[in-house]
């Protein structure tokens, strides 16, 4: 266990594609290092869900920006936002530069508030927190990710989940603004063959090494 009480905020950035395990890993690491955690995917999901609930267009950037500007990070309801289908809608509003600008400002403020934070998403190490103390890029094969998602939501067929993952990967990696990619100084963690405990121990060892070098 490392002391995270020094005054400069400690920021751990975790990026990766959908269902790579980065969210579970981020939660475990936040608990272990006693840091607040922000799943930034929830912020894009919240914008998309607010539009869906009001039957509003997912293609109206000015409207989506307004929702993003007014978003309250304290009011993110993980259970509602993680519903299957909201992720696809989220990846559509996530291509909009003005939505990203508004959400990134809130995410940065969260990260920079002492004692710091663990943030997970697509662009944390590259855009939101380029100076993060530690950057992890968590990935796994599309088939392994689809299997995990399918086990969490057995009502959706494996083939449909795999197709959804391929579509979201293409959109997240192919967009012009802040595409998903590893930061140059990110540590790559391929969890295809790992269970969560193994992934956690691997991440912990990277983080402890970086923290030892930080002081
Ligand atoms: O991680 P997730 O499935 O909850 O993310 C939902 C969508 O939000 C994802 O397809 C892309 C977008 N997203 C993003 O563009 N940047 C982030 N930092 C986090 C999520």
PDB file of N, CA and C in Angstrom, residues 18-21 84 140-166 191-194:
ATOM      1  N   UNK A  18     -14.272  -1.094 -25.335  1.00  0.00           N
ATOM      2  CA  UNK A  18     -15.440  -1.579 -24.599  1.00  0.00           C
ATOM      3  C   UNK A  18     -15.211  -3.006 -24.100  1.00  0.00           C
ATOM      4  N   UNK A  19     -15.622  -3.265 -22.865  1.00  0.00           N
ATOM      5  CA  UNK A  19     -15.590  -4.604 -22.254  1.00  0.00           C
ATOM      6  C   UNK A  19     -14.187  -5.201 -22.149  1.00  0.00           C
ATOM      7  N   UNK A  20     -13.183  -4.341 -22.031  1.00  0.00           N
ATOM      8  CA  UNK A  20     -11.804  -4.845 -21.901  1.00  0.00           C
ATOM      9  C   UNK A  20     -11.480  -5.210 -20.456  1.00  0.00           C
ATOM     10  N   UNK A  21     -12.362  -4.822 -19.532  1.00  0.00           N
ATOM     11  CA  UNK A  21     -12.103  -5.076 -18.116  1.00  0.00           C
ATOM     12  C   UNK A  21     -11.565  -3.846 -17.415  1.00  0.00           C
ATOM     13  N   UNK A  84     -27.846  -2.194 -21.575  1.00  0.00           N
ATOM     14  CA  UNK A  84     -27.394  -2.529 -22.929  1.00  0.00           C
ATOM     15  C   UNK A  84     -28.110  -1.599 -23.919  1.00  0.00           C
ATOM     16  N   UNK A 140      -8.164  -6.527 -24.838  1.00  0.00           N
ATOM     17  CA  UNK A 140      -8.398  -7.979 -24.921  1.00  0.00           C
ATOM     18  C   UNK A 140      -8.962  -8.218 -26.312  1.00  0.00           C
ATOM     19  N   UNK A 141      -8.902  -9.457 -26.781  1.00  0.00           N
ATOM     20  CA  UNK A 141      -9.405  -9.740 -28.133  1.00  0.00           C
ATOM     21  C   UNK A 141     -10.904  -9.423 -28.179  1.00  0.00           C
ATOM     22  N   UNK A 142     -11.432  -9.052 -29.358  1.00  0.00           N
ATOM     23  CA  UNK A 142     -12.877  -8.793 -29.471  1.00  0.00           C
ATOM     24  C   UNK A 142     -13.703  -9.994 -29.006  1.00  0.00           C
ATOM     25  N   UNK A 143     -13.239 -11.215 -29.292  1.00  0.00           N
ATOM     26  CA  UNK A 143     -14.006 -12.409 -28.898  1.00  0.00           C
ATOM     27  C   UNK A 143     -14.052 -12.562 -27.380  1.00  0.00           C
ATOM     28  N   UNK A 144     -12.932 -12.320 -26.708  1.00  0.00           N
ATOM     29  CA  UNK A 144     -12.911 -12.423 -25.238  1.00  0.00           C
ATOM     30  C   UNK A 144     -13.803 -11.343 -24.622  1.00  0.00           C
ATOM     31  N   UNK A 145     -13.782 -10.158 -25.209  1.00  0.00           N
ATOM     32  CA  UNK A 145     -14.613  -9.072 -24.673  1.00  0.00           C
ATOM     33  C   UNK A 145     -16.097  -9.378 -24.885  1.00  0.00           C
ATOM     34  N   UNK A 146     -16.420  -9.921 -26.072  1.00  0.00           N
ATOM     35  CA  UNK A 146     -17.829 -10.243 -26.361  1.00  0.00           C
ATOM     36  C   UNK A 146     -18.339 -11.327 -25.404  1.00  0.00           C
ATOM     37  N   UNK A 147     -17.487 -12.300 -25.111  1.00  0.00           N
ATOM     38  CA  UNK A 147     -17.886 -13.378 -24.210  1.00  0.00           C
ATOM     39  C   UNK A 147     -18.185 -12.829 -22.808  1.00  0.00           C
ATOM     40  N   UNK A 148     -17.333 -11.921 -22.328  1.00  0.00           N
ATOM     41  CA  UNK A 148     -17.562 -11.318 -20.994  1.00  0.00           C
ATOM     42  C   UNK A 148     -18.877 -10.543 -20.972  1.00  0.00           C
ATOM     43  N   UNK A 149     -19.110  -9.722 -22.019  1.00  0.00           N
ATOM     44  CA  UNK A 149     -20.350  -8.930 -22.072  1.00  0.00           C
ATOM     45  C   UNK A 149     -21.566  -9.854 -22.115  1.00  0.00           C
ATOM     46  N   UNK A 150     -21.450 -10.917 -22.915  1.00  0.00           N
ATOM     47  CA  UNK A 150     -22.564 -11.850 -23.082  1.00  0.00           C
ATOM     48  C   UNK A 150     -22.862 -12.547 -21.750  1.00  0.00           C
ATOM     49  N   UNK A 151     -21.794 -12.864 -20.983  1.00  0.00           N
ATOM     50  CA  UNK A 151     -22.020 -13.515 -19.684  1.00  0.00           C
ATOM     51  C   UNK A 151     -22.716 -12.552 -18.713  1.00  0.00           C
ATOM     52  N   UNK A 152     -22.423 -11.242 -18.844  1.00  0.00           N
ATOM     53  CA  UNK A 152     -23.083 -10.239 -17.989  1.00  0.00           C
ATOM     54  C   UNK A 152     -24.525  -9.994 -18.422  1.00  0.00           C
ATOM     55  N   UNK A 153     -24.792 -10.140 -19.722  1.00  0.00           N
ATOM     56  CA  UNK A 153     -26.138  -9.856 -20.261  1.00  0.00           C
ATOM     57  C   UNK A 153     -26.552 -11.003 -21.177  1.00  0.00           C
ATOM     58  N   UNK A 154     -26.870 -12.207 -20.582  1.00  0.00           N
ATOM     59  CA  UNK A 154     -27.130 -13.404 -21.395  1.00  0.00           C
ATOM     60  C   UNK A 154     -28.350 -13.268 -22.310  1.00  0.00           C
ATOM     61  N   UNK A 155     -29.207 -12.256 -22.032  1.00  0.00           N
ATOM     62  CA  UNK A 155     -30.397 -12.077 -22.886  1.00  0.00           C
ATOM     63  C   UNK A 155     -30.012 -11.599 -24.284  1.00  0.00           C
ATOM     64  N   UNK A 156     -28.772 -11.085 -24.446  1.00  0.00           N
ATOM     65  CA  UNK A 156     -28.314 -10.656 -25.776  1.00  0.00           C
ATOM     66  C   UNK A 156     -27.368 -11.745 -26.314  1.00  0.00           C
ATOM     67  N   UNK A 157     -27.576 -12.153 -27.577  1.00  0.00           N
ATOM     68  CA  UNK A 157     -26.780 -13.270 -28.097  1.00  0.00           C
ATOM     69  C   UNK A 157     -25.311 -12.868 -28.238  1.00  0.00           C
ATOM     70  N   UNK A 158     -24.443 -13.868 -28.166  1.00  0.00           N
ATOM     71  CA  UNK A 158     -23.002 -13.633 -28.311  1.00  0.00           C
ATOM     72  C   UNK A 158     -22.703 -12.929 -29.633  1.00  0.00           C
ATOM     73  N   UNK A 159     -23.362 -13.374 -30.723  1.00  0.00           N
ATOM     74  CA  UNK A 159     -23.099 -12.786 -32.044  1.00  0.00           C
ATOM     75  C   UNK A 159     -23.480 -11.309 -32.085  1.00  0.00           C
ATOM     76  N   UNK A 160     -24.605 -10.983 -31.433  1.00  0.00           N
ATOM     77  CA  UNK A 160     -25.026  -9.570 -31.418  1.00  0.00           C
ATOM     78  C   UNK A 160     -24.041  -8.730 -30.611  1.00  0.00           C
ATOM     79  N   UNK A 161     -23.560  -9.282 -29.472  1.00  0.00           N
ATOM     80  CA  UNK A 161     -22.604  -8.529 -28.647  1.00  0.00           C
ATOM     81  C   UNK A 161     -21.310  -8.315 -29.429  1.00  0.00           C
ATOM     82  N   UNK A 162     -20.850  -9.366 -30.134  1.00  0.00           N
ATOM     83  CA  UNK A 162     -19.605  -9.251 -30.908  1.00  0.00           C
ATOM     84  C   UNK A 162     -19.747  -8.177 -31.991  1.00  0.00           C
ATOM     85  N   UNK A 163     -20.914  -8.154 -32.646  1.00  0.00           N
ATOM     86  CA  UNK A 163     -21.142  -7.144 -33.697  1.00  0.00           C
ATOM     87  C   UNK A 163     -21.164  -5.747 -33.090  1.00  0.00           C
ATOM     88  N   UNK A 164     -21.790  -5.621 -31.909  1.00  0.00           N
ATOM     89  CA  UNK A 164     -21.860  -4.319 -31.230  1.00  0.00           C
ATOM     90  C   UNK A 164     -20.457  -3.839 -30.867  1.00  0.00           C
ATOM     91  N   UNK A 165     -19.631  -4.759 -30.366  1.00  0.00           N
ATOM     92  CA  UNK A 165     -18.268  -4.408 -29.976  1.00  0.00           C
ATOM     93  C   UNK A 165     -17.457  -3.957 -31.198  1.00  0.00           C
ATOM     94  N   UNK A 166     -17.626  -4.666 -32.313  1.00  0.00           N
ATOM     95  CA  UNK A 166     -16.884  -4.295 -33.528  1.00  0.00           C
ATOM     96  C   UNK A 166     -17.303  -2.905 -34.009  1.00  0.00           C
ATOM     97  N   UNK A 191      -5.622  -8.428 -21.409  1.00  0.00           N
ATOM     98  CA  UNK A 191      -6.281  -9.294 -20.415  1.00  0.00           C
ATOM     99  C   UNK A 191      -6.990 -10.493 -21.056  1.00  0.00           C
ATOM    100  N   UNK A 192      -6.715 -10.750 -22.349  1.00  0.00           N
ATOM    101  CA  UNK A 192      -7.410 -11.849 -23.038  1.00  0.00           C
ATOM    102  C   UNK A 192      -7.333 -13.150 -22.238  1.00  0.00           C
ATOM    103  N   UNK A 193      -6.140 -13.433 -21.721  1.00  0.00           N
ATOM    104  CA  UNK A 193      -5.925 -14.706 -21.008  1.00  0.00           C
ATOM    105  C   UNK A 193      -5.890 -14.516 -19.495  1.00  0.00           C
ATOM    106  N   UNK A 194      -6.333 -13.356 -19.005  1.00  0.00           N
ATOM    107  CA  UNK A 194      -6.202 -13.086 -17.560  1.00  0.00           C
ATOM    108  C   UNK A 194      -7.561 -13.048 -16.884  1.00  0.00           C
TER     109      UNK A 194
END
